[in-house]
mmCIF file of C-alpha atoms in Angstrom:
data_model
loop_
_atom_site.group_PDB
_atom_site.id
_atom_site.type_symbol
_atom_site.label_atom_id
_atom_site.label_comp_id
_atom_site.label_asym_id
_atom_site.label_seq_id
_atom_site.Cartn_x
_atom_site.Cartn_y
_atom_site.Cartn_z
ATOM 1 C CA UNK A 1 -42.875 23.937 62.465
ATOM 2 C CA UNK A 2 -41.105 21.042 60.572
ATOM 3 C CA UNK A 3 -39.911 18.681 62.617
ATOM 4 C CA UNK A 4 -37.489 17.711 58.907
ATOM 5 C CA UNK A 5 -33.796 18.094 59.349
ATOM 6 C CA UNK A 6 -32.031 20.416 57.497
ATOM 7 C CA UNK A 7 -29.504 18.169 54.870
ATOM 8 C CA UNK A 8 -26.033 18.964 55.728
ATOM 9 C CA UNK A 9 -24.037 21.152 53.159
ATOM 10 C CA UNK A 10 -21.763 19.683 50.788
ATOM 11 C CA UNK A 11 -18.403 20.445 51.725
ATOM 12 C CA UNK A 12 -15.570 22.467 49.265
ATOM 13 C CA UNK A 13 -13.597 19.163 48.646
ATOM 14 C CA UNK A 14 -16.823 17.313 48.072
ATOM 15 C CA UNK A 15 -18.335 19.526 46.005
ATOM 16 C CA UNK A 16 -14.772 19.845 43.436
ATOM 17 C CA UNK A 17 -14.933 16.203 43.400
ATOM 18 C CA UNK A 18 -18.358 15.845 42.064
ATOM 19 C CA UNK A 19 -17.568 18.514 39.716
ATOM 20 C CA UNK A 20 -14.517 16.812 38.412
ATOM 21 C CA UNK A 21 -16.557 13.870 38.204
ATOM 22 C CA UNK A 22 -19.385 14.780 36.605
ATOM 23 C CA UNK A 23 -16.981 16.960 33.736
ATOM 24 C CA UNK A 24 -15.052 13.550 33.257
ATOM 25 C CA UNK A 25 -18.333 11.553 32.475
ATOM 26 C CA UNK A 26 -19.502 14.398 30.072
ATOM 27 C CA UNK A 27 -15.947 14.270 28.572
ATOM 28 C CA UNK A 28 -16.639 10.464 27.880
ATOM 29 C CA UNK A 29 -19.916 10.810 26.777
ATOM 30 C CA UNK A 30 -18.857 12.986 24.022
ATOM 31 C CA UNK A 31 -15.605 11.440 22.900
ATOM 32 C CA UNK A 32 -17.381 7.995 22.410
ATOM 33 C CA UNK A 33 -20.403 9.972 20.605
ATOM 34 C CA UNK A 34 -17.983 11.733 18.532
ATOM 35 C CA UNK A 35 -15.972 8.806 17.285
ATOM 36 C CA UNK A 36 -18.331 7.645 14.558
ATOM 37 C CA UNK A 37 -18.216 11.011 13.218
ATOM 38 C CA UNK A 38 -14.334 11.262 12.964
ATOM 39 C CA UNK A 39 -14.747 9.709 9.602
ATOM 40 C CA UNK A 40 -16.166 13.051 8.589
ATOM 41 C CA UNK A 41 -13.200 15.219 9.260
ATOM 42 C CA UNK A 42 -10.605 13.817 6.819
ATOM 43 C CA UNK A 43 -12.664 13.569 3.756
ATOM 44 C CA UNK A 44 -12.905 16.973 4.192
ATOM 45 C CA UNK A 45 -9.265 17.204 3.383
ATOM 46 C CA UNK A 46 -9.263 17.227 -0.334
ATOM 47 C CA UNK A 47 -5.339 16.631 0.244
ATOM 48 C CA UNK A 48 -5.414 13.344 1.799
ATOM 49 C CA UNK A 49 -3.837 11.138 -0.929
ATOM 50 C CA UNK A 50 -5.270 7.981 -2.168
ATOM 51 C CA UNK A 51 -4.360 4.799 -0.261
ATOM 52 C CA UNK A 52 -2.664 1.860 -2.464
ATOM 53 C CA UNK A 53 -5.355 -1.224 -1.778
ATOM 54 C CA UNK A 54 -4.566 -4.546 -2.030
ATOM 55 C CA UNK A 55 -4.906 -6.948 -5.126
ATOM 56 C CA UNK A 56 -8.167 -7.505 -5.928
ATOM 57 C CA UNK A 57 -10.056 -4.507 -4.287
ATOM 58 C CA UNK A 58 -13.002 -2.703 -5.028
ATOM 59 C CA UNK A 59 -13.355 0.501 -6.116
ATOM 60 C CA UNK A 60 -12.961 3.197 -3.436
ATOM 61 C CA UNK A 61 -16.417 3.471 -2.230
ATOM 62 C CA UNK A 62 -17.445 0.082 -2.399
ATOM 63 C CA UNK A 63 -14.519 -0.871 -0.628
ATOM 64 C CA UNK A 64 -15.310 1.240 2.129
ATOM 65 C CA UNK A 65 -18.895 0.018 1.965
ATOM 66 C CA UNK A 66 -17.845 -3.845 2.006
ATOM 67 C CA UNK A 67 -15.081 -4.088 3.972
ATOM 68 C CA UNK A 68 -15.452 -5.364 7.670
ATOM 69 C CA UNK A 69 -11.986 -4.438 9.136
ATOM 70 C CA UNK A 70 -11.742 -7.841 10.079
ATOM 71 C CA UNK A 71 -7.545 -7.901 9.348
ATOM 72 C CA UNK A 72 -7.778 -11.283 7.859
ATOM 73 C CA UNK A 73 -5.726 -9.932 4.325
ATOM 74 C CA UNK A 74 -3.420 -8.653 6.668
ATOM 75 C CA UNK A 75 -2.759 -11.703 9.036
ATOM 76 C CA UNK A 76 -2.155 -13.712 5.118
ATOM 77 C CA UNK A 77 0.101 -11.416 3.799
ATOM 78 C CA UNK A 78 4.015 -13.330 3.868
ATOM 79 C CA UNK A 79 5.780 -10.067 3.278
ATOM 80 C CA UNK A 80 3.288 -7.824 5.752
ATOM 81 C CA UNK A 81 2.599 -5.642 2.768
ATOM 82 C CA UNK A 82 -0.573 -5.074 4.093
ATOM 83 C CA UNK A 83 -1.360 -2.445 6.905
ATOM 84 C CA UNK A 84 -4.501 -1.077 8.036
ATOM 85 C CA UNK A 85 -5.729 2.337 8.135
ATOM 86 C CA UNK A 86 -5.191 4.938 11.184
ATOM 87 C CA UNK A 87 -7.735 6.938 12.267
ATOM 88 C CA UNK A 88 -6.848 9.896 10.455
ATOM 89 C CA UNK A 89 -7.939 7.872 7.150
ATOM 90 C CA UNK A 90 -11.603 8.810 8.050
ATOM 91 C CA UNK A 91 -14.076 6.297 6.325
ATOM 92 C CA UNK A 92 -11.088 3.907 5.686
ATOM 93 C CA UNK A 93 -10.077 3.661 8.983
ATOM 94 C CA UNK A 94 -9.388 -0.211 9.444
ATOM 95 C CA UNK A 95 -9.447 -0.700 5.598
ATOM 96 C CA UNK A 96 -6.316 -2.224 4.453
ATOM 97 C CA UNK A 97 -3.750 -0.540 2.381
ATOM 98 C CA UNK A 98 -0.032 -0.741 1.319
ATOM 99 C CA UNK A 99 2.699 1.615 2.197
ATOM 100 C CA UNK A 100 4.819 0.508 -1.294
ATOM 101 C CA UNK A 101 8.086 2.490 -0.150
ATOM 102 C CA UNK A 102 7.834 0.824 3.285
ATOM 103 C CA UNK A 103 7.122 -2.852 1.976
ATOM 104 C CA UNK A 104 5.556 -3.827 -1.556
ATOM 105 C CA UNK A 105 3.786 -6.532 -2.715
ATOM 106 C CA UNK A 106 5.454 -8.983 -4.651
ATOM 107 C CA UNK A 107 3.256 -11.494 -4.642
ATOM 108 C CA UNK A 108 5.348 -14.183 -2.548
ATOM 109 C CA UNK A 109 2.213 -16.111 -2.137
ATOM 110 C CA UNK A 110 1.503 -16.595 -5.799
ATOM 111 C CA UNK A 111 -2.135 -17.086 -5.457
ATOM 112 C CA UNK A 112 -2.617 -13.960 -3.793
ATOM 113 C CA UNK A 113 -3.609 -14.791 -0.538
ATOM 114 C CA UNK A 114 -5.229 -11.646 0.696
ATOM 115 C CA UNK A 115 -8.260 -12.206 -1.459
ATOM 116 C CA UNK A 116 -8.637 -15.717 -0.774
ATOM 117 C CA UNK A 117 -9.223 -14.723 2.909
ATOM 118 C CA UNK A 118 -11.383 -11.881 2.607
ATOM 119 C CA UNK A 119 -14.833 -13.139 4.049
ATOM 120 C CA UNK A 120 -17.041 -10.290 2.383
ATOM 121 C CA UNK A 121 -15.841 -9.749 -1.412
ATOM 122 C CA UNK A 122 -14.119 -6.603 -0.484
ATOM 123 C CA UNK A 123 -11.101 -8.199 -2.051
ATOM 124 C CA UNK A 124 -12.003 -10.249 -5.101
ATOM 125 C CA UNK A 125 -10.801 -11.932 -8.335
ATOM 126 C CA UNK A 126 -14.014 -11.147 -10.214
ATOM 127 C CA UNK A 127 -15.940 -8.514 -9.810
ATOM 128 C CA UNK A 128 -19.666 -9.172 -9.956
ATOM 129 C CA UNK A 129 -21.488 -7.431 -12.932
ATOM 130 C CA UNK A 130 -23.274 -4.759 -11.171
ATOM 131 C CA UNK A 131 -19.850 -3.686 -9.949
ATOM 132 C CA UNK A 132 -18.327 -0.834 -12.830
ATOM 133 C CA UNK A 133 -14.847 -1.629 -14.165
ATOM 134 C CA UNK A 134 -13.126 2.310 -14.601
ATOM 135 C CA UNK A 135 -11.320 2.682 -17.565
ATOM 136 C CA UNK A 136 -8.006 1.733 -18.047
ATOM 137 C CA UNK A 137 -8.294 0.341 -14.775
ATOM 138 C CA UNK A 138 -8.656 -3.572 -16.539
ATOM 139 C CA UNK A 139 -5.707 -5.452 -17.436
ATOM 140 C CA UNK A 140 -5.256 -6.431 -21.132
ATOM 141 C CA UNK A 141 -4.044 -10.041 -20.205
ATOM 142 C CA UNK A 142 -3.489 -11.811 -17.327
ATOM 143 C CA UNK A 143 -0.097 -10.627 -15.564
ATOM 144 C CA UNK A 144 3.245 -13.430 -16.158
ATOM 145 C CA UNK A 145 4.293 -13.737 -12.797
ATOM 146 C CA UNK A 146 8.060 -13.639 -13.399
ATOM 147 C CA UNK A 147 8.472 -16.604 -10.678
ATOM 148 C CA UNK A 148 5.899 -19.183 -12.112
ATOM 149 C CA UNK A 149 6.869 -18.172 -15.990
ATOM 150 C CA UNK A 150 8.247 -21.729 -16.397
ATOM 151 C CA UNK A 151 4.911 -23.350 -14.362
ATOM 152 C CA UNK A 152 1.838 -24.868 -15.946
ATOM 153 C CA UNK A 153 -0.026 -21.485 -14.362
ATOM 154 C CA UNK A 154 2.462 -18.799 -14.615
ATOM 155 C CA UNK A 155 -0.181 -16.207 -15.044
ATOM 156 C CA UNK A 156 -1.540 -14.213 -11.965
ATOM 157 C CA UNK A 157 -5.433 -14.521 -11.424
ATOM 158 C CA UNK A 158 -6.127 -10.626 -11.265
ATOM 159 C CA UNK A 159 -8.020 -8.847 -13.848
ATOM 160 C CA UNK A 160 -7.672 -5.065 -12.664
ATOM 161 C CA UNK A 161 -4.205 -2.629 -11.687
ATOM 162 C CA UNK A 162 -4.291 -1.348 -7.997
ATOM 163 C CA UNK A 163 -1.640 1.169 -9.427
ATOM 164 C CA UNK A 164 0.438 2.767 -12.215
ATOM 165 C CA UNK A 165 4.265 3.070 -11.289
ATOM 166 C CA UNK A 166 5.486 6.123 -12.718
ATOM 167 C CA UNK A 167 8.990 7.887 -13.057
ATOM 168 C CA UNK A 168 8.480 10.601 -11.095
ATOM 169 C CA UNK A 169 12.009 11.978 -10.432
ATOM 170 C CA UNK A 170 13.974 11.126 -13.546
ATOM 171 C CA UNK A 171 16.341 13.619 -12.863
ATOM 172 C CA UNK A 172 17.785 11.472 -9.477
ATOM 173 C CA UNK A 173 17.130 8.345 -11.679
ATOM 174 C CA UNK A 174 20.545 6.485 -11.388
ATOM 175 C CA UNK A 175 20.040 4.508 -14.611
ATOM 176 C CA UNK A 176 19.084 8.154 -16.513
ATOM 177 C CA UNK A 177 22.060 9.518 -15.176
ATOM 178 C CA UNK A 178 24.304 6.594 -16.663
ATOM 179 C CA UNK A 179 25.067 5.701 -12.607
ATOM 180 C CA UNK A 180 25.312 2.280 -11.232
ATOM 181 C CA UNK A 181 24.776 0.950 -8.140
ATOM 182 C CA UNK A 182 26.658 -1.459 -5.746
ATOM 183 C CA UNK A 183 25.375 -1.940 -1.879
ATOM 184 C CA UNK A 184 22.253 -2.734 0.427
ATOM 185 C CA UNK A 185 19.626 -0.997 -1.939
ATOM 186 C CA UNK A 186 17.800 0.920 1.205
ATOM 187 C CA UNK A 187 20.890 0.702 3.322
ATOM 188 C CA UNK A 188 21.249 -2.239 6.365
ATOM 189 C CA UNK A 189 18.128 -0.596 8.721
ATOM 190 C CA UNK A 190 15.747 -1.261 6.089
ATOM 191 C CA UNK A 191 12.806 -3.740 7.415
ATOM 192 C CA UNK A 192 11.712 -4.582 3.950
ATOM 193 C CA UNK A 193 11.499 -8.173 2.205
ATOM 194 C CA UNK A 194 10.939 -9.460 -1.274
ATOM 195 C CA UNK A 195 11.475 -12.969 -2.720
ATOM 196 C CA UNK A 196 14.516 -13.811 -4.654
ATOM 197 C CA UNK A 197 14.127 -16.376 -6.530
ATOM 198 C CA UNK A 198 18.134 -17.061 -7.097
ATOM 199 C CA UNK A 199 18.083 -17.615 -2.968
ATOM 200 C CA UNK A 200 14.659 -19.144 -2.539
ATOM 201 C CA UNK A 201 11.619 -18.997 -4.329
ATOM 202 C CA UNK A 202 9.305 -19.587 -1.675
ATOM 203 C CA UNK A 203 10.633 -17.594 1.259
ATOM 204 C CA UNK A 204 11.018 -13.878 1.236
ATOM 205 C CA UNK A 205 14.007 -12.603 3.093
ATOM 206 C CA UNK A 206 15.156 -9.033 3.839
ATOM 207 C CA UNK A 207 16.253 -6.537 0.953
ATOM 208 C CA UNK A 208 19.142 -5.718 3.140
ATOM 209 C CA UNK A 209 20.899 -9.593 2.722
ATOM 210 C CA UNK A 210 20.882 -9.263 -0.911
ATOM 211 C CA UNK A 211 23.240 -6.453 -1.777
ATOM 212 C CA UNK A 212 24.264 -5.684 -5.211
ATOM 213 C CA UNK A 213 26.950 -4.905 -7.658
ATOM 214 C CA UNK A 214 25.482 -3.086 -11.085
ATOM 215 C CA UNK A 215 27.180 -1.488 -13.242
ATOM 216 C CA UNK A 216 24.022 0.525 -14.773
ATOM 217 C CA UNK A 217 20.869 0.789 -12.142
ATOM 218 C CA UNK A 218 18.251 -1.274 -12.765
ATOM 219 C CA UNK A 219 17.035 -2.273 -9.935
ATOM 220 C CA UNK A 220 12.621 -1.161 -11.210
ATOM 221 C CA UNK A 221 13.397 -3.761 -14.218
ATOM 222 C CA UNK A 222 15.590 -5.920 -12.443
ATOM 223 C CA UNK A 223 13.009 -6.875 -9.707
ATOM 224 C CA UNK A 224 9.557 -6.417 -10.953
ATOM 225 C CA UNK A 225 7.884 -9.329 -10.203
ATOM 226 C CA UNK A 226 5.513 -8.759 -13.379
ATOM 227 C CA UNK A 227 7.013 -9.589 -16.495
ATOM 228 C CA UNK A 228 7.274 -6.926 -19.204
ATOM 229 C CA UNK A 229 5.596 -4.168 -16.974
ATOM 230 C CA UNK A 230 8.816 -1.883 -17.087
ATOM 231 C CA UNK A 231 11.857 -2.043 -19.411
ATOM 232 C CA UNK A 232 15.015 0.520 -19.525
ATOM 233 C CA UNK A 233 14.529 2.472 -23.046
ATOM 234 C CA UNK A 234 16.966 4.983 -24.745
ATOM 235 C CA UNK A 235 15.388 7.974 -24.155
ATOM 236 C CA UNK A 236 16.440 11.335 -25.396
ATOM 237 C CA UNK A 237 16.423 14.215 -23.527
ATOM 238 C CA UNK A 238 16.077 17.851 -23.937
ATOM 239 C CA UNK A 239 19.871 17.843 -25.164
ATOM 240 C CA UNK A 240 19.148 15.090 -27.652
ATOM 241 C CA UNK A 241 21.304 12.683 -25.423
ATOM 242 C CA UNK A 242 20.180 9.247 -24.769
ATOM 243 C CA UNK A 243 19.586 8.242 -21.731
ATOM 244 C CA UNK A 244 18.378 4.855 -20.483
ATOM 245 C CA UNK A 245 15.112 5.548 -19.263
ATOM 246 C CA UNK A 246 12.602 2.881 -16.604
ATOM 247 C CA UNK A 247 9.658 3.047 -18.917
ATOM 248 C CA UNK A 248 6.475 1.778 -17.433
ATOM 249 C CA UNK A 249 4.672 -0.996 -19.677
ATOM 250 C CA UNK A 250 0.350 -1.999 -19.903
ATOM 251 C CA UNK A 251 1.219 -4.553 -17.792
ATOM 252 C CA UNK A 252 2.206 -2.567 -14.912
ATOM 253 C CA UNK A 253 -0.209 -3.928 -12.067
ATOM 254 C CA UNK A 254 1.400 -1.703 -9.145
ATOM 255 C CA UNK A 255 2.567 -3.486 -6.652
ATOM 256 C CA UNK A 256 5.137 -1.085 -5.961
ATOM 257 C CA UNK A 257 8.333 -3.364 -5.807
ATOM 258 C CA UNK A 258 9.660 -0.828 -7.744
ATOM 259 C CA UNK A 259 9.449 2.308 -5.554
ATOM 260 C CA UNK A 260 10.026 -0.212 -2.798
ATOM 261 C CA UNK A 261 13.881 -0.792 -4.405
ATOM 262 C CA UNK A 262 14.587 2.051 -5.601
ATOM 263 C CA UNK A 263 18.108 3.081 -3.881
ATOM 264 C CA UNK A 264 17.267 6.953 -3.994
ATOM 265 C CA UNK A 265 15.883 9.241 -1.455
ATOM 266 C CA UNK A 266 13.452 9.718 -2.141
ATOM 267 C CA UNK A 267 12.486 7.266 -5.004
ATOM 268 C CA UNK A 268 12.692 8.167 -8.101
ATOM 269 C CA UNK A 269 10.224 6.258 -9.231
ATOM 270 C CA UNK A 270 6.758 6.018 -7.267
ATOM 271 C CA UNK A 271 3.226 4.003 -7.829
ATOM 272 C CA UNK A 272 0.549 6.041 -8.505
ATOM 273 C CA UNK A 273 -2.333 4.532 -6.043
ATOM 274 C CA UNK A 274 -5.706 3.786 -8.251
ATOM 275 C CA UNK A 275 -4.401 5.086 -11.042
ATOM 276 C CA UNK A 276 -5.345 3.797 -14.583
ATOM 277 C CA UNK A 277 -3.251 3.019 -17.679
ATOM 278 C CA UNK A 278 -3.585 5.597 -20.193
ATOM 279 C CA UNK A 279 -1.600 4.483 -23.496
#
């Protein structure tokens, strides 16, 4: 006979607390594994729009491919145009992008900080040669910055368009419905700054402390920082009445100042992220 004593048994408490235990490691253990694969799930999603990426960037997959996450365009930008992507953003979770309607980029910095600090080329003035340019995607001249026309420089180093601004509701369009404006363009809540240059051209300050008082809307023309990238045109419509009409020019880089200002709800005009120019 064994002289080996028998082990105790575990008791009820013990053994729900091991359980619990043990499910809560496996838990762990497969949220952590599961985390690179996240990416996976949105680009699923045909329907998840395209982001609006800083000046400068890559094209979509060799964005993804270059860029480190490391928040550096972000922690440059003087108007925090620049967020970074949530995690339902798949593969571009941590890439940067802009929210235009939220804050645009009106290139308050001039030289376009954002690319100066990115460390891996994700962001870049020229692209190297192995890189493709899409179509309609490069600039036919070097964008007038409307702040440094009267400098030495007044041109902005960029050669491609992050975006196309387009009219997208002309029918709430206060300048095609002959309507002007007078107020805090987004109302006195809104977060969102932009530099002036009749208050001061080197520091931004909040839409909301520069109200205005027009007698025809505007505001698209009025405060693109790009000169000649958007004019009001008589335009006729399907009455044969003119209207004045925001018409989007070549130049058109979009930064999205315009959707940013826009005083309807929602904008009636909108940047088209990664679009190209098409005459």
């Amino acid at each position: 006979m064994s002289n080996a004593k028998a082990k105790p048994a575990m008791s009820l408490e013990k053994a729900q607390k091991a359980r619990r235990k043990f499910l809560h490691s496996v838990g762990l253990t497969v949220t952590f594994a599961s985390i690179p694969l996240l990416g996976f799930v949105p680009l699923a999603d045909s329907a998840r729009p395209l982001r609006l990426r800083p000046p400068g960037a890559l094209n979509e997959a060799d964005l993804l491919a270059s860029c480190i996450k490391c928040g550096q365009c972000v922690q440059v930008c003087p108007v925090q145009a620049i967020v970074l992507g949530d995690i339902d953003d798949g593969f571009g979770i941590g890439v940067p992008h802009i929210d235009a309607r939220a804050q645009a980029c009106d290139f308050s910095c001039d030289a376009v900080q954002c690319i100066l600090a990115c460390p891996t080329g994700a962001l870049v003035y020229d692209k190297p040669d192995f890189l493709n340019i899409r179509d309609g995607a490069l600039l036919a001249a070097a964008p007038i910055l409307k702040a440094k026309e009267n400098d030495a420089e007044p041109t902005l180093n960029l050669k491609e368009r992050i975006g196309v601004a387009r009219l997208a509701r002309p029918e709430s369009c206060l300048a095609v419905l002959g309507q002007g404006f007078k107020g805090q363009t987004r109302g006195p809540g809104f977060p969102g700054k932009m530099r002036y240059m009749a208050v001061d051209r080197w520091t931004p300050i909040p839409v909301r402390d520069h109200p205005y008082d027009l007698e025809l809307c505007d505001l698209c023309v009025r405060e693109c920082p790009v000169k000649a990238a958007i004019e009001l045109r008589p335009v006729k419509d399907a009455e044969g009445v003119e209207r004045m009409t925001p018409t989007v020019l070549e130049p058109c880089i979009g930064c999205g100042v315009c959707e940013m200002v826009c005083p309807t709800e929602p904008a009636a005009i909108v940047i088209d992220p990664q679009a190209v120019w098409k005459a």
